[in-house]
Amino acid sequence: MSPDAAEFPTFELDGVAVPLQPGDTILQAARRAGHDIAHLCWDARVSPSASCRLCTVLLDGRPVAACVTPAQPGSSVQAHTPALALQRLRLLQMLFVEGRHFCPGCERSGACRLQHEAQRAGMTDLHFELLDPDRRVDASHPDVWFEPARCILCQLCVRASAELDGKHVFAIGGHGLGAHLLIDSPSGRLGDSALSVHDHAAHICPVGALLPKRVGFAQPIGRRPFDDAETRG
Ligand code: SF4
Ligand code: FES
């Protein structure tokens, strides 16, 4: 290894050298270098959970979750292969059929990471049969709207409530298709929980499942985070 390489360790991401800092995951190092690896359940403000698997890359040929796997000097990472692209597309299509995601009518359109990743993945159909779950809206909280049919179980609100807000308002219960977001309150409804609209947990949802009330469409369409984003990763 050359002295320069020893001083500034790098790994290869799709053939491009990416510098890494001590403690970096693959996702962190890649993002710092301007490569946005697809992800849904990762947010820099909370610990990673590796639950969505959308960030799966090949580390020296082995599939790993980029959001939790340490970047290794001298390694070779592939984030874009036909097989990975198909796997991402199918994961996204499964999420879309498992819930109710009607983007044109959703307040988060243009600011939704699920929609953004689907666009990047070139998703044009659902591929699977729509499950159309019967999950009631929870509008019991005075300031926060909860629409369970849009929840992708990313656990970001769970971690934000525990790690940033010092509360434990949310948890995940059940398994497989029965998995769902649990709310810590006597009634199981949001309005009886300790959630405040000022909590990080009320704002961290990457889709339109948890939304502060009375601020709908405050950010005009055309000026939302993903409106001008590159749609082909
Ligand atoms: Fe994730 Fe939002 Fe569901 Fe919480 S409500 S688990 S942040 S999708
Ligand atoms: Fe890595 Fe979800 S972003 S598993």
XYZ file of C-alpha atoms and ligand atoms in Angstrom:
245
model
C 0.000 0.000 0.000
C 1.403 3.454 -0.862
C 2.032 5.963 1.959
C -0.813 8.117 0.624
C -3.232 5.218 0.711
C -2.139 4.378 4.249
C -2.741 7.995 5.322
C -6.097 8.239 3.596
C -7.613 4.760 3.511
C -10.134 4.140 0.799
C -12.384 1.416 -0.489
C -13.794 1.031 -3.965
C -17.443 1.736 -4.570
C -18.485 0.588 -8.029
C -14.890 1.113 -9.121
C -14.527 4.603 -7.600
C -12.198 5.231 -4.641
C -14.087 6.424 -1.547
C -12.144 7.800 1.466
C -13.192 6.520 4.834
C -12.871 7.764 8.396
C -12.546 5.602 11.517
C -15.894 4.126 12.506
C -17.539 4.768 9.139
C -20.138 2.401 7.823
C -20.193 1.881 4.059
C -23.282 4.090 3.839
C -21.728 6.955 5.818
C -18.493 6.980 3.818
C -20.359 6.711 0.540
C -22.695 9.587 1.415
C -19.822 11.823 2.484
C -18.282 11.220 -0.933
C -21.556 12.099 -2.656
C -22.913 8.597 -3.384
C -26.470 8.164 -2.183
C -26.940 4.431 -1.600
C -30.645 3.555 -1.540
C -32.040 3.393 1.997
C -35.292 3.677 3.939
C -34.714 2.845 7.610
C -31.479 4.807 8.056
C -31.300 8.380 9.383
C -28.103 10.021 10.636
C -29.874 11.235 13.780
C -30.526 7.773 15.241
C -28.742 4.429 15.500
C -29.135 2.126 12.484
C -31.547 -0.809 12.645
C -30.822 -2.602 9.359
C -34.478 -3.492 9.048
C -35.428 -2.560 5.466
C -32.450 -4.158 3.628
C -32.819 -1.666 0.786
C -29.208 -0.596 1.290
C -27.871 -4.086 0.544
C -24.581 -3.929 -1.372
C -21.931 -6.502 -2.213
C -18.819 -6.284 -0.030
C -16.133 -8.292 -1.767
C -18.968 -10.255 -3.353
C -20.909 -10.839 -0.121
C -24.320 -9.164 0.445
C -24.317 -6.833 3.471
C -26.431 -3.948 4.753
C -24.431 -0.792 3.994
C -25.995 1.101 6.909
C -24.464 -1.164 9.574
C -21.421 -2.710 7.902
C -18.091 -1.024 8.670
C -16.262 0.334 5.643
C -13.052 -1.639 5.223
C -9.886 -0.173 3.691
C -8.976 -1.829 0.423
C -12.326 -3.592 0.032
C -14.476 -3.576 -3.064
C -18.141 -2.622 -2.752
C -20.745 -2.927 -5.488
C -23.940 -0.954 -5.012
C -25.190 -1.213 -8.562
C -25.521 -4.593 -10.245
C -28.518 -5.906 -12.214
C -29.265 -8.426 -9.438
C -29.143 -5.779 -6.686
C -31.318 -3.450 -8.766
C -33.935 -6.181 -9.205
C -33.802 -7.056 -5.498
C -34.369 -3.384 -4.578
C -37.217 -3.084 -7.029
C -38.956 -6.180 -5.631
C -38.483 -4.972 -2.039
C -40.050 -1.645 -2.929
C -42.910 -3.290 -4.808
C -43.586 -5.497 -1.764
C -43.756 -2.421 0.446
C -46.155 -0.732 -1.948
C -48.587 -3.679 -2.117
C -48.364 -4.342 1.622
C -49.735 -0.905 2.461
C -51.724 1.872 0.843
C -49.459 4.283 -0.944
C -51.397 6.480 -3.340
C -48.668 9.003 -4.030
C -50.640 11.587 -6.038
C -53.033 12.108 -3.119
C -50.479 12.020 -0.330
C -49.288 15.116 1.475
C -45.726 13.718 1.504
C -45.501 13.337 -2.266
C -42.156 14.789 -3.324
C -40.856 14.513 0.233
C -41.354 10.767 0.692
C -38.353 8.471 0.686
C -40.399 5.431 -0.383
C -41.674 7.288 -3.438
C -38.172 8.616 -4.148
C -36.540 5.199 -3.965
C -39.270 3.701 -6.159
C -38.587 6.380 -8.759
C -34.845 5.765 -8.555
C -35.447 2.038 -8.962
C -37.499 2.681 -12.098
C -40.642 1.168 -10.600
C -43.559 1.404 -13.015
C -45.875 -1.315 -11.684
C -46.645 -3.180 -8.460
C -45.639 -6.659 -9.747
C -47.399 -8.331 -6.782
C -51.081 -8.443 -5.898
C -52.293 -5.526 -3.820
C -53.017 -6.662 -0.249
C -55.045 -3.525 0.538
C -54.859 -3.817 4.350
C -57.730 -2.646 6.508
C -55.931 -0.425 8.999
C -57.824 2.454 10.522
C -56.412 5.953 10.678
C -55.608 7.109 14.215
C -56.567 10.781 14.354
C -56.885 10.847 18.163
C -53.828 13.029 18.793
C -54.560 16.763 18.686
C -51.419 17.549 16.690
C -50.205 14.369 14.954
C -51.948 12.205 12.363
C -51.148 8.479 12.177
C -52.055 6.478 9.089
C -50.991 2.837 9.741
C -51.648 1.766 6.143
C -48.730 3.966 5.083
C -46.347 2.648 7.756
C -43.403 0.707 6.302
C -42.180 -0.419 9.753
C -38.826 1.312 9.330
C -38.679 1.862 13.103
C -37.352 5.402 12.750
C -40.069 6.772 15.040
C -39.323 3.975 17.525
C -35.653 4.922 17.697
C -36.269 8.688 17.607
C -38.691 8.480 20.522
C -36.279 6.397 22.607
C -32.942 7.932 21.630
C -33.768 11.587 20.907
C -36.931 12.301 22.887
C -36.207 10.139 25.940
C -39.615 8.470 25.604
C -40.713 5.087 24.346
C -43.920 5.971 22.567
C -43.508 3.430 19.749
C -42.517 -0.222 19.340
C -42.974 -2.898 16.704
C -45.263 -5.813 17.533
C -46.182 -9.011 15.661
C -44.345 -10.833 12.887
C -44.427 -11.055 9.120
C -47.632 -9.673 7.620
C -48.984 -9.231 11.162
C -46.181 -6.846 12.168
C -47.426 -3.411 13.114
C -46.522 -0.267 15.006
C -47.506 -0.334 18.673
C -48.250 2.847 20.620
C -47.518 2.987 24.320
C -50.748 4.340 25.792
C -53.637 2.879 27.820
C -55.894 2.797 24.751
C -53.195 2.030 22.191
C -54.122 5.290 20.471
C -51.763 8.141 19.767
C -53.898 10.726 21.545
C -53.392 8.952 24.875
C -49.639 8.612 24.471
C -46.805 10.878 25.636
C -46.031 11.982 22.066
C -45.693 15.724 21.545
C -45.705 17.363 18.135
C -42.362 18.863 19.164
C -40.787 15.400 19.500
C -38.294 14.251 16.889
C -40.455 11.133 16.553
C -43.299 13.232 15.195
C -41.176 14.429 12.271
C -38.784 11.631 11.354
C -41.198 9.391 9.407
C -39.799 8.901 5.872
C -43.297 8.388 4.437
C -46.680 9.911 5.212
C -47.583 7.643 8.130
C -46.884 10.125 10.940
C -47.706 13.692 10.000
C -48.054 16.883 12.038
C -51.594 18.194 11.620
C -52.571 21.551 10.136
C -49.371 22.032 8.153
C -50.373 20.041 5.083
C -48.738 21.150 1.847
C -46.818 23.895 3.665
C -43.943 23.078 1.333
C -45.240 23.672 -2.189
C -44.997 20.921 -4.799
C -41.989 21.740 -6.953
C -39.920 22.784 -3.937
C -39.929 19.495 -2.012
C -36.726 17.559 -1.192
C -37.030 14.997 -3.975
C -38.754 17.106 -6.620
C -35.527 17.792 -8.457
C -33.608 14.728 -7.293
C -31.872 12.485 -9.770
C -34.344 9.643 -10.272
C -31.921 7.103 -11.685
C -29.390 5.951 -9.085
Fe -41.372 4.258 10.084
Fe -43.245 6.162 9.910
Fe -43.961 3.592 10.378
Fe -42.716 5.000 12.289
S -44.769 5.458 11.416
S -42.242 2.885 11.668
S -41.329 6.303 11.092
S -42.979 4.410 8.521
Fe -29.860 -0.242 5.668
Fe -32.532 -0.071 5.851
S -31.138 1.479 5.251
S -31.261 -1.833 6.116
